[in-house]
Amino acid sequence: MSNPDLDLIERRIADLVEGFATAPDAATADATCTRMLEATARQAVASSEGGKRLRALLAMDAYAAVGGDDARTDAVRDLACAIEVFQTAALVHDDIIDDSDLRRGRPAAHKALGAQSGDPALGVGLGIMLGDMLATASVDIADTAARALPNADEIVHAFLAMHREVEIGQVLDLAAALGPLDDPERMAATALDVSRWKTASYTTIAPIELAMLAAGARPGDARERALAIGGSLGLAFQITDDLLDVVGNNTGKPIGGDIREGKRTVLLADALARATPQERDELVAAYGAPSRDDGRVRRVIALFDATGAVGRSRERIAGLWERTRDAIDALGLPQEGRDRLVAACARFVPTVR
Amino acid sequence: MSNPDLDLIERRIADLVEGFATAPDAATADATCTRMLEATARQAVASSEGGKRLRALLAMDAYAAVGGDDARTDAVRDLACAIEVFQTAALVHDDIIDDSDLRRGRPAAHKALGAQSGDPALGVGLGIMLGDMLATASVDIADTAARALPNADEIVHAFLAMHREVEIGQVLDLAAALGPLDDPERMAATALDVSRWKTASYTTIAPIELAMLAAGARPGDARERALAIGGSLGLAFQITDDLLDVVGNNTGKPIGGDIREGKRTVLLADALARATPQERDELVAAYGAPSRDDGRVRRVIALFDATGAVGRSRERIAGLWERTRDAIDALGLPQEGRDRLVAACARFVPTVR
């Protein structure tokens, strides 16, 4: 995908994060402290790199699609970057919570900071602070951008509401892992709740809502339309992500990671719902175990396929994508705007074509 | 201390936090998830209880002292509450980083959540999220309050700058623990850097700056004056806090906690600087050890006294308090306003009298 906005976004995120995370020279004269502040600031920039920027691109495309004023594109880009910076903040804390080693193919922030300081516990402490700092940075960037845009107060409010939704979603995600394995319907519903709050909130709903507010839409309308388009799209995105974990992808992520972690996905729920009693026992045993080795992961993938759960996920994605397109059509945009918004949304569901 | 503002502040904090932390009913229909959301929201309120509210009271007294409009007191109170909510957010993450069991005499948030869910690791995950949620709440509360006040944009900006300063201070604090024990001058300077950023920032500087902005001061003036008054006062507060840890207090905290944790305080630096070679070896051995038992803690306290470090801390506090009063005098307030601000500041240094 070649997108002229992408380079601008990437450079702007690096500048904004570096500007915020770099402590004033006056903070301390102590060499050890200075080194640690610098390491944290460098990690803030490093953790911000390597994203696909789908969220920022969606915000910018949605802004153009609904006829936003070209003269304010710089402020909208900063607002779009703020969403990406918030994502990085959330991922840094996520990786601590999940004790993940890697993120985007590199050491997770707390692991990198632990390795640099030679003390894993210190790495966790610094990682918690780094996540806090990036979360603050995201609001600061959004707030500054909003001042140059219509609906400034509403933009800040919506941005903070997005933070809150993701925080609720993370609690739901932690709770979902405690649910029973023998109630597929409940598991599917809960996985969709988690996706709505933890993922769709900031991935698809907020980018569209913020773009519409920035283009001057009435706040209630912006919210309603963003929920209609982004709600379905965000679920489609999450199910696609779960599916790519099983059928392979070209992002370099090893296959089966979700299964290894024991993640309660819609895919798993659908497999449990469609399994024979014997297959179901096998799945329950696999997910009830404290960990799953490569052989077990391969077997679960085979069961996802054999039960028809993979096919069911494809159907779910197609249905949600149809609802997304209907919601876009309901906006009544001129053809060019409609096509641009459809194309921006389609990036979230690469398996649909 | 009987203060009519105190009850109002306490109730308002509970209302604001509960309002923000309670997830919408629509978030999930799942019983386990609902229970966990409710537990997190309850813990948000519980963790917000029990503070002395010195920061909120300082903001409100400073606002009245500089002649702020009575008609806007409700918005200023909310802004003052936002500082307290931010403190709670910072303490929740602090307690995870330090692996503390207790906070304000009750289980630390992540311990309470771990006990409720029966899984300590889950408690840490939920605690990280709770801190994030309270940090978001603090900005949301401050932002809403600011909209009813002069200098609205500057208030939000200053509030976010306060977040950032505390985050920098926490990194400094983690780094300070790695410094050498044989350089007392460096240790004292670093401890003061940590106090400036991690403590004075939100304890004394921001409450005064935000109050002055809310009263309509020019932003540059508000910042400069808040730094002059709150900078010295915040250091005096931290040294007082360190001192009370050694000479006793009536807050119910066990004595010597900082020593047990091996905290690098100004008091320790002053003791090292004034110790005989033999005393110094003893202190270095005590702080170089992985932990300190009750006997060792008592011995360190005795050395703090014998070396004259306790006396030196009292002198430091007196000197910083004098600078605080000079900075207040320099405001040229009417007598009543001056006295009110002095009284509000004096609450941070109870050992001065």
XYZ file of C-alpha atoms in Angstrom:
706
model
C 0.000 0.000 0.000
C 1.523 3.286 -1.083
C -0.085 6.212 0.648
C 1.427 9.704 0.623
C -0.095 10.383 4.059
C 1.787 7.466 5.566
C 5.261 9.038 5.545
C 3.946 12.295 6.964
C 2.152 10.431 9.747
C 5.176 8.327 10.582
C 7.519 11.302 10.868
C 4.997 13.379 12.774
C 4.443 10.647 15.369
C 8.202 10.396 15.951
C 8.501 14.182 16.364
C 5.517 14.506 18.669
C 6.516 11.598 20.899
C 10.142 12.683 21.110
C 9.094 16.229 21.988
C 6.846 15.029 24.781
C 8.956 12.215 26.199
C 12.240 14.133 26.321
C 12.674 15.563 29.825
C 13.914 19.141 30.237
C 17.694 19.413 30.725
C 16.987 21.023 34.087
C 15.309 17.864 35.391
C 18.515 16.531 36.900
C 22.298 16.869 36.786
C 22.792 13.264 37.861
C 24.386 11.033 35.240
C 22.490 7.860 36.164
C 19.155 9.678 36.222
C 19.859 11.434 32.932
C 20.747 8.129 31.305
C 17.504 6.566 32.478
C 15.395 9.531 31.300
C 17.069 9.317 27.920
C 16.567 5.569 27.692
C 12.870 6.024 28.487
C 12.466 8.769 25.879
C 14.264 6.653 23.259
C 12.029 3.715 24.081
C 8.962 5.955 23.730
C 10.016 6.703 20.159
C 11.033 3.095 19.433
C 7.723 1.725 20.784
C 5.881 4.215 18.568
C 7.481 2.857 15.392
C 6.345 0.058 13.150
C 2.563 0.387 13.262
C 0.498 0.058 10.101
C -1.188 3.386 10.976
C -4.568 2.084 9.826
C -6.279 4.148 12.516
C -4.602 7.411 11.554
C -5.242 6.780 7.867
C -8.904 6.040 8.585
C -9.243 9.338 10.463
C -7.649 11.301 7.621
C -9.578 9.539 4.875
C -12.837 9.928 6.781
C -12.118 13.629 7.229
C -11.549 14.099 3.492
C -14.479 11.849 2.625
C -17.013 13.925 4.570
C -15.684 17.141 3.003
C -13.431 18.424 5.785
C -11.629 21.702 5.074
C -8.223 21.121 3.389
C -6.774 24.080 5.278
C -7.050 22.172 8.540
C -5.446 18.936 7.378
C -2.341 19.469 9.544
C -4.401 19.634 12.720
C -6.415 16.590 11.654
C -3.175 14.714 11.001
C -1.969 15.531 14.510
C -5.280 14.347 15.917
C -4.884 11.146 13.878
C -1.343 10.730 15.236
C -2.704 11.123 18.775
C -4.826 7.990 18.234
C -1.700 6.064 17.213
C 0.213 7.354 20.246
C -2.637 6.236 22.466
C -2.485 2.806 20.856
C 1.210 2.562 21.687
C 0.470 3.551 25.300
C -2.175 0.828 25.527
C 0.111 -1.787 23.935
C 2.953 -1.003 26.352
C 0.655 -1.693 29.326
C -0.934 -4.668 27.558
C 2.450 -6.286 27.066
C 3.214 -5.897 30.774
C -0.148 -7.379 31.739
C 0.312 -10.319 29.360
C 4.056 -10.581 30.106
C 4.717 -10.549 26.357
C 8.295 -10.734 25.097
C 7.750 -9.236 21.668
C 5.778 -6.453 20.014
C 5.882 -5.765 16.284
C 8.824 -8.160 16.019
C 10.974 -6.313 18.572
C 11.346 -6.683 22.338
C 8.310 -5.333 24.214
C 9.009 -1.967 25.889
C 9.328 -3.293 29.430
C 11.599 -6.110 28.234
C 13.815 -3.672 26.305
C 14.040 -1.357 29.330
C 14.718 -4.319 31.607
C 17.516 -5.531 29.345
C 19.078 -2.066 29.162
C 19.033 -1.582 32.918
C 19.984 -5.188 33.648
C 16.984 -5.546 35.972
C 13.686 -7.031 34.691
C 11.692 -5.608 37.640
C 13.026 -2.130 36.913
C 12.007 -2.670 33.286
C 8.423 -3.310 34.400
C 8.430 -0.155 36.560
C 9.805 1.948 33.723
C 7.373 0.295 31.302
C 4.381 1.240 33.459
C 5.658 4.828 33.500
C 6.338 4.798 29.758
C 2.746 3.727 29.127
C 1.511 6.486 31.434
C 3.695 9.041 29.680
C 2.497 8.023 26.207
C -1.125 8.135 27.384
C -0.580 11.676 28.658
C 1.211 12.558 25.409
C -1.737 11.304 23.376
C -4.164 13.596 25.217
C -1.785 16.534 24.985
C -1.371 16.056 21.229
C -5.128 15.641 20.716
C -5.897 18.676 22.885
C -3.459 20.911 20.992
C -4.768 19.699 17.641
C -8.371 20.205 18.729
C -7.786 23.906 19.439
C -7.309 24.459 15.685
C -10.482 22.583 14.774
C -14.269 22.984 15.027
C -15.902 21.169 17.973
C -12.663 21.510 19.981
C -14.218 20.676 23.355
C -16.185 17.772 21.901
C -13.038 16.369 20.275
C -11.180 16.343 23.598
C -14.179 14.817 25.295
C -14.493 12.089 22.635
C -10.763 11.381 22.869
C -10.991 10.864 26.631
C -14.115 8.743 26.191
C -12.063 6.564 23.828
C -9.395 6.124 26.532
C -12.081 5.087 28.990
C -13.675 2.594 26.611
C -10.358 0.864 25.986
C -9.701 0.704 29.743
C -13.118 -0.897 30.244
C -12.320 -3.257 27.369
C -9.068 -4.341 28.969
C -10.890 -5.191 32.215
C -13.444 -7.172 30.174
C -10.609 -8.990 28.424
C -9.014 -9.981 31.723
C -12.390 -11.151 33.024
C -13.228 -13.079 29.849
C -10.277 -15.386 30.461
C -12.054 -16.608 33.622
C -15.254 -17.673 31.846
C -16.207 -21.323 31.341
C -15.066 -23.293 28.288
C -18.300 -25.258 27.995
C -20.662 -22.469 26.970
C -19.779 -21.475 23.376
C -22.643 -19.021 22.986
C -21.589 -17.119 26.074
C -17.944 -17.216 24.940
C -18.806 -15.748 21.523
C -20.922 -12.983 23.040
C -18.209 -12.099 25.538
C -15.483 -12.103 22.876
C -17.604 -9.677 20.861
C -18.069 -7.458 23.954
C -14.301 -7.400 24.463
C -13.762 -6.554 20.778
C -16.291 -3.734 20.903
C -14.661 -2.030 23.913
C -11.033 -2.950 23.736
C -10.589 -2.748 19.957
C -13.416 -1.179 17.935
C -13.503 1.810 20.351
C -10.170 3.248 19.265
C -9.559 1.340 16.023
C -12.590 2.262 13.985
C -15.202 4.149 16.018
C -13.048 6.977 17.408
C -11.118 7.681 14.182
C -14.406 8.199 12.334
C -16.062 10.139 15.151
C -13.064 12.439 15.631
C -12.788 13.042 11.877
C -16.459 13.952 11.634
C -16.211 16.293 14.619
C -13.121 17.885 13.075
C -15.101 18.409 9.864
C -17.765 20.246 11.864
C -20.477 17.586 12.234
C -22.988 17.897 15.051
C -21.572 15.848 17.979
C -24.607 13.572 18.356
C -24.589 12.811 14.631
C -20.852 12.138 14.584
C -21.198 9.667 17.432
C -24.186 7.840 15.945
C -22.630 7.509 12.494
C -19.234 6.482 13.818
C -20.879 3.768 15.903
C -22.883 2.518 12.916
C -19.861 2.334 10.611
C -17.055 1.684 13.069
C -18.930 -0.664 15.395
C -19.403 -3.332 12.725
C -16.045 -2.640 11.123
C -14.161 -2.957 14.401
C -15.702 -6.366 15.092
C -14.911 -7.448 11.524
C -11.330 -6.292 12.074
C -10.936 -8.284 15.280
C -12.400 -11.459 13.793
C -10.128 -10.992 10.779
C -7.161 -10.621 13.111
C -8.144 -13.812 14.938
C -8.565 -15.595 11.629
C -5.187 -14.453 10.263
C -3.604 -15.872 13.399
C -4.802 -19.272 12.223
C -4.755 -19.201 8.421
C -1.496 -17.266 8.144
C -0.597 -13.757 7.217
C 2.364 -11.851 5.839
C 3.121 -9.711 8.895
C 5.873 -11.989 10.143
C 3.861 -12.958 13.232
C 4.216 -16.672 13.985
C 0.997 -18.565 13.356
C -1.147 -19.771 16.259
C -0.046 -17.158 18.806
C -3.596 -16.623 20.088
C -4.019 -20.363 20.594
C -0.691 -20.601 22.408
C -1.875 -17.809 24.756
C -5.245 -19.524 25.234
C -7.163 -16.490 23.964
C -10.966 -16.795 24.046
C -11.806 -15.791 20.484
C -15.007 -15.893 18.458
C -13.210 -18.506 16.372
C -12.780 -20.767 19.396
C -16.396 -20.229 20.417
C -17.594 -21.146 16.932
C -15.389 -24.246 16.923
C -16.766 -25.360 20.294
C -20.324 -24.770 19.095
C -19.830 -26.885 15.963
C -17.547 -29.598 17.348
C -18.504 -33.261 17.804
C -18.557 -34.271 21.495
C -15.110 -35.796 21.048
C -13.666 -32.697 19.314
C -15.185 -30.510 21.978
C -13.529 -32.526 24.724
C -10.252 -32.154 22.912
C -10.620 -28.355 22.605
C -11.666 -27.981 26.246
C -8.657 -30.042 27.347
C -6.314 -27.954 25.162
C -7.599 -24.626 26.495
C -7.934 -25.880 30.051
C -4.224 -26.742 30.140
C -1.754 -24.183 31.506
C 0.042 -24.041 28.137
C -0.090 -25.502 24.619
C 2.932 -26.801 22.684
C 3.393 -26.591 18.902
C 1.782 -29.946 18.231
C -1.279 -29.010 20.282
C -1.500 -25.628 18.515
C -1.437 -27.354 15.103
C -4.167 -29.735 16.246
C -6.380 -26.847 17.434
C -5.918 -25.100 14.084
C -6.972 -28.313 12.329
C -10.068 -28.469 14.546
C -10.943 -24.829 13.811
C -10.943 -25.805 10.159
C -12.641 -29.193 10.467
C -15.498 -27.883 12.612
C -16.278 -25.158 10.079
C -15.354 -22.380 12.496
C -12.964 -20.827 9.975
C -15.748 -20.717 7.431
C -18.107 -19.283 10.028
C -15.625 -16.492 10.802
C -15.441 -15.642 7.120
C -19.230 -15.425 7.059
C -19.242 -13.243 10.173
C -16.691 -10.900 8.604
C -18.671 -10.708 5.353
C -21.859 -9.897 7.253
C -20.231 -7.218 9.373
C -18.544 -5.729 6.312
C -21.911 -5.525 4.584
C -23.306 -3.634 7.549
C -20.306 -1.319 7.440
C -20.889 -0.529 3.786
C -24.608 0.014 4.370
C -23.793 2.465 7.154
C -21.387 4.304 4.849
C -24.019 4.412 2.108
C -26.503 5.853 4.588
C -24.265 8.904 4.938
C -25.298 9.918 1.400
C -21.837 11.170 0.493
C -20.856 12.114 -3.057
C -19.437 9.116 -4.931
C -15.792 10.112 -4.512
C -16.126 10.572 -0.767
C -18.039 7.322 -0.396
C -15.412 5.390 -2.343
C -12.606 6.885 -0.308
C -14.246 5.961 2.978
C -15.043 2.438 1.747
C -11.404 1.994 0.686
C -10.132 3.250 4.064
C -12.457 0.851 5.896
C -11.581 -2.051 3.587
C -7.969 -1.946 4.849
C -9.241 -3.404 8.134
C -10.677 -6.507 6.462
C -8.034 -7.722 3.986
C -9.558 -11.217 3.860
C -12.856 -9.990 2.428
C -11.720 -9.779 -1.171
C -8.254 20.356 61.355
C -11.893 21.204 60.731
C -12.432 22.626 57.294
C -15.881 23.034 55.735
C -14.372 22.466 52.275
C -13.103 19.065 53.292
C -16.475 17.274 53.389
C -17.539 18.774 50.103
C -14.265 17.693 48.477
C -14.516 14.182 49.883
C -18.053 13.623 48.658
C -17.357 15.185 45.278
C -14.331 12.961 44.663
C -16.418 9.877 45.405
C -19.174 11.029 43.030
C -16.819 11.966 40.221
C -14.791 8.770 40.434
C -17.832 6.542 40.669
C -19.404 8.302 37.686
C -16.321 7.791 35.582
C -15.305 4.312 36.673
C -18.747 2.710 36.401
C -19.045 1.030 33.009
C -22.274 1.412 31.000
C -24.768 -1.433 31.536
C -24.499 -2.152 27.822
C -20.818 -3.037 28.136
C -21.527 -6.714 28.643
C -24.238 -9.193 29.591
C -21.701 -11.673 30.944
C -21.896 -12.248 34.701
C -18.148 -12.760 35.257
C -17.269 -9.679 33.233
C -19.902 -7.571 34.970
C -18.604 -8.666 38.360
C -15.046 -7.688 37.422
C -16.122 -4.289 36.049
C -18.031 -3.658 39.275
C -15.091 -4.734 41.421
C -12.801 -2.375 39.511
C -15.219 0.544 39.862
C -15.627 -0.142 43.605
C -11.859 -0.260 43.998
C -11.570 3.054 42.128
C -13.793 4.641 44.768
C -12.088 2.820 47.659
C -8.602 3.815 46.470
C -9.794 7.418 46.243
C -10.768 7.508 49.915
C -8.667 8.412 52.900
C -6.429 11.173 51.587
C -5.770 14.302 53.622
C -6.767 16.384 50.584
C -3.995 18.892 51.266
C -3.581 19.473 47.528
C -7.255 20.171 46.886
C -7.425 22.446 49.919
C -4.337 24.325 48.744
C -5.923 24.891 45.327
C -9.149 26.170 46.876
C -7.421 28.379 49.441
C -5.056 29.769 46.810
C -8.032 30.545 44.577
C -9.781 32.456 47.350
C -6.521 34.096 48.469
C -5.837 35.658 45.078
C -9.395 36.975 44.844
C -10.989 34.341 42.622
C -14.674 34.822 41.808
C -16.947 33.124 44.393
C -19.444 32.278 41.653
C -16.975 29.806 40.147
C -16.063 27.969 43.336
C -17.848 24.771 42.236
C -15.721 24.499 39.108
C -12.561 25.258 41.096
C -13.512 22.531 43.584
C -13.878 20.044 40.742
C -10.502 21.096 39.403
C -9.068 20.628 42.902
C -10.673 17.171 43.088
C -9.085 16.303 39.739
C -5.644 16.786 41.326
C -6.582 14.343 44.093
C -7.884 11.813 41.562
C -4.623 12.114 39.674
C -2.743 11.459 42.902
C -4.724 8.278 43.433
C -3.927 7.178 39.876
C -0.220 7.766 40.492
C -0.301 5.951 43.844
C -2.015 2.887 42.341
C 0.792 2.530 39.786
C 3.442 3.415 42.388
C 2.250 0.616 44.632
C 2.520 -1.864 41.769
C 6.026 -0.665 40.899
C 7.129 -0.862 44.550
C 5.109 -4.046 45.164
C 3.596 -2.375 48.251
C 1.064 -4.273 50.326
C -0.606 -1.320 51.966
C -1.766 2.177 51.114
C -3.381 4.501 53.642
C -3.670 1.580 56.033
C -5.645 -0.619 53.626
C -4.562 -3.176 51.012
C -3.009 -1.524 47.969
C -5.371 -1.537 44.959
C -3.642 -4.323 43.048
C -3.465 -6.453 46.213
C -7.166 -5.894 46.956
C -8.103 -6.785 43.365
C -5.794 -9.800 43.466
C -7.390 -11.018 46.694
C -10.912 -10.556 45.314
C -10.163 -12.459 42.116
C -8.033 -15.059 43.859
C -5.157 -14.400 41.429
C -2.334 -11.966 42.323
C -1.199 -11.621 38.681
C -4.740 -10.693 37.645
C -4.720 -8.135 40.476
C -1.646 -6.496 38.962
C -3.262 -6.397 35.514
C -6.452 -4.889 36.902
C -4.393 -2.476 39.031
C -2.526 -1.184 35.972
C -5.880 -0.632 34.277
C -7.351 1.011 37.377
C -4.450 3.472 37.462
C -4.949 4.201 33.757
C -8.658 4.704 34.293
C -8.157 7.097 37.212
C -5.557 9.055 35.228
C -8.054 9.427 32.375
C -10.748 10.379 34.896
C -8.539 13.089 36.350
C -8.069 14.734 32.941
C -11.746 14.406 32.126
C -12.742 16.041 35.417
C -10.167 18.819 34.985
C -11.207 19.406 31.376
C -14.894 19.684 32.258
C -14.150 22.016 35.168
C -11.859 24.172 33.009
C -14.661 24.888 30.538
C -16.425 26.912 33.258
C -13.288 28.892 34.147
C -11.072 31.595 32.627
C -7.906 30.323 30.915
C -9.667 27.045 30.092
C -7.111 25.875 27.511
C -4.191 26.854 29.732
C -5.694 24.961 32.671
C -5.937 21.747 30.644
C -2.443 22.283 29.338
C -1.058 22.853 32.858
C -2.894 19.793 34.144
C -1.331 17.592 31.451
C 2.089 19.164 32.111
C 1.628 18.137 35.753
C 0.968 14.525 34.661
C 4.140 14.599 32.589
C 6.265 16.033 35.391
C 5.174 13.306 37.799
C 5.922 10.651 35.169
C 9.412 12.106 34.717
C 9.769 12.177 38.508
C 8.874 8.518 38.801
C 11.567 7.604 36.274
C 14.050 9.733 38.250
C 13.011 7.959 41.432
C 13.605 4.540 39.903
C 16.995 5.703 38.601
C 17.996 7.294 41.913
C 17.893 3.885 43.583
C 20.790 2.817 41.330
C 23.119 5.665 42.387
C 26.187 5.107 44.586
C 25.984 5.194 48.388
C 29.400 6.835 48.792
C 28.625 10.261 47.343
C 26.347 12.099 49.808
C 26.341 15.371 47.906
C 25.186 13.666 44.740
C 22.603 11.697 46.707
C 21.142 14.839 48.275
C 20.979 16.656 44.934
C 19.293 13.684 43.270
C 16.802 13.251 46.117
C 15.862 16.920 45.689
C 15.461 16.428 41.909
C 13.146 13.487 42.555
C 11.158 15.566 45.069
C 10.824 18.466 42.652
C 9.434 16.336 39.835
C 7.689 13.463 41.514
C 6.195 15.371 44.444
C 6.337 19.185 44.306
C 4.954 19.136 40.743
C 1.482 17.980 41.702
C 1.509 18.597 45.451
C 2.242 22.290 45.661
C 3.158 23.784 42.266
C 0.159 22.644 40.198
C -2.502 23.402 42.852
C -1.266 27.009 43.047
C -0.774 27.397 39.294
C -4.205 25.965 38.475
C -5.863 28.159 41.129
C -4.208 31.281 39.747
C -5.186 30.383 36.189
C -8.745 29.750 37.365
C -8.738 33.197 38.986
C -7.759 34.718 35.629
C -4.010 35.313 36.090
C -1.814 35.595 33.019
C -0.469 32.088 32.320
C 3.231 33.082 32.453
C 2.699 34.840 35.785
C 0.744 31.938 37.254
C 3.521 29.517 36.344
C 6.323 31.716 37.684
C 4.577 32.433 40.987
C 3.493 28.844 41.488
C 7.070 27.690 40.955
C 8.402 30.280 43.420
C 5.940 29.365 46.169
C 5.278 25.714 45.415
C 8.806 24.743 44.421
C 10.251 25.468 47.871
C 7.131 24.287 49.667
C 7.091 20.977 47.838
C 10.680 20.222 48.808
C 9.936 21.244 52.401
C 6.947 18.880 52.347
C 9.003 15.946 51.089
C 11.785 16.500 53.642
C 9.128 16.800 56.362
C 7.600 13.537 55.176
C 11.017 11.842 55.288
C 11.605 13.275 58.756
C 8.233 12.146 60.104
C 9.087 8.655 58.943
C 11.926 8.731 61.455
C 10.768 10.890 64.358
C 7.227 9.557 64.373
C 3.868 10.918 63.396
C 0.249 10.402 64.220
C -0.931 9.044 60.879
C -0.711 5.440 61.978
C 2.130 4.696 59.551
C 4.761 2.464 61.167
C 8.005 4.294 61.800
C 11.087 3.651 59.642
C 9.229 2.525 56.515
C 11.512 4.518 54.206
C 14.574 2.955 55.817
C 13.126 -0.524 55.492
C 12.566 0.153 51.761
C 16.096 1.540 51.409
C 14.820 4.891 50.116
C 17.512 7.415 49.147
C 16.348 10.460 51.092
C 17.916 13.828 51.808
C 18.018 12.651 55.419
C 20.199 9.675 54.494
C 22.448 11.884 52.359
C 22.884 14.332 55.232
C 23.658 11.491 57.637
C 26.284 10.068 55.267
C 27.822 13.508 54.839
C 28.116 14.054 58.603
C 28.953 10.524 59.731
C 32.286 9.405 61.181
C 34.059 6.913 58.865
C 32.797 4.091 61.080
C 29.194 5.365 61.072
C 29.360 5.847 57.354
C 30.494 2.256 56.813
C 27.604 1.115 58.944
C 25.065 3.141 56.933
C 26.506 1.984 53.608
C 26.358 -1.627 54.791
C 22.731 -1.187 55.960
C 21.578 0.371 52.674
C 23.686 -1.928 50.519
C 21.930 -4.963 52.021
C 18.905 -6.424 50.199
C 16.702 -5.729 53.228
C 16.807 -4.242 56.733
C 15.253 -5.839 59.824
C 13.725 -3.946 62.779
C 16.974 -3.804 64.740
C 18.842 -2.404 61.766
C 16.090 0.166 61.150
C 16.326 1.343 64.782
C 20.100 1.632 64.469
C 19.806 3.719 61.286
C 17.328 6.025 63.015
C 19.795 6.417 65.883
C 22.533 7.291 63.379
C 20.314 9.844 61.626
C 19.964 11.520 65.020
C 23.562 11.133 66.218
C 25.072 12.493 62.994
C 22.933 15.616 63.196
C 21.054 14.741 59.997
C 17.705 15.135 61.762
C 18.714 18.617 62.866
C 19.932 19.414 59.351
C 16.590 18.366 57.901
C 14.825 20.698 60.324
C 17.099 23.509 59.153
C 16.436 22.670 55.509
C 12.687 22.712 56.122
C 12.915 26.047 57.959
C 14.947 27.584 55.131
C 12.590 26.325 52.422
C 9.586 27.495 54.433
C 11.119 30.964 54.707
C 11.518 31.062 50.915
C 7.914 29.942 50.552
C 6.710 32.777 52.779
C 8.886 35.310 50.943
C 7.401 34.180 47.638
C 3.908 34.556 49.082
C 4.757 38.017 50.393
C 6.045 38.967 46.941
C 2.518 38.479 45.576
C 1.477 41.635 47.437
C -1.902 40.213 48.415
C -4.235 41.921 50.876
C -3.533 40.738 54.459
C -6.486 38.342 54.603
C -5.531 36.644 51.338
C -1.890 36.423 52.369
C -2.775 34.847 55.706
C -5.067 32.337 54.077
C -2.427 31.242 51.593
C 0.235 31.024 54.319
C -2.091 28.871 56.433
C -2.845 26.580 53.469
C 0.875 26.186 52.756
C 1.720 25.655 56.439
C -0.336 22.434 56.414
C 2.442 20.852 54.348
C 5.086 21.504 57.000
C 3.549 20.532 60.356
C 6.976 20.234 62.011
C 7.820 23.885 61.470
C 5.922 25.209 64.448
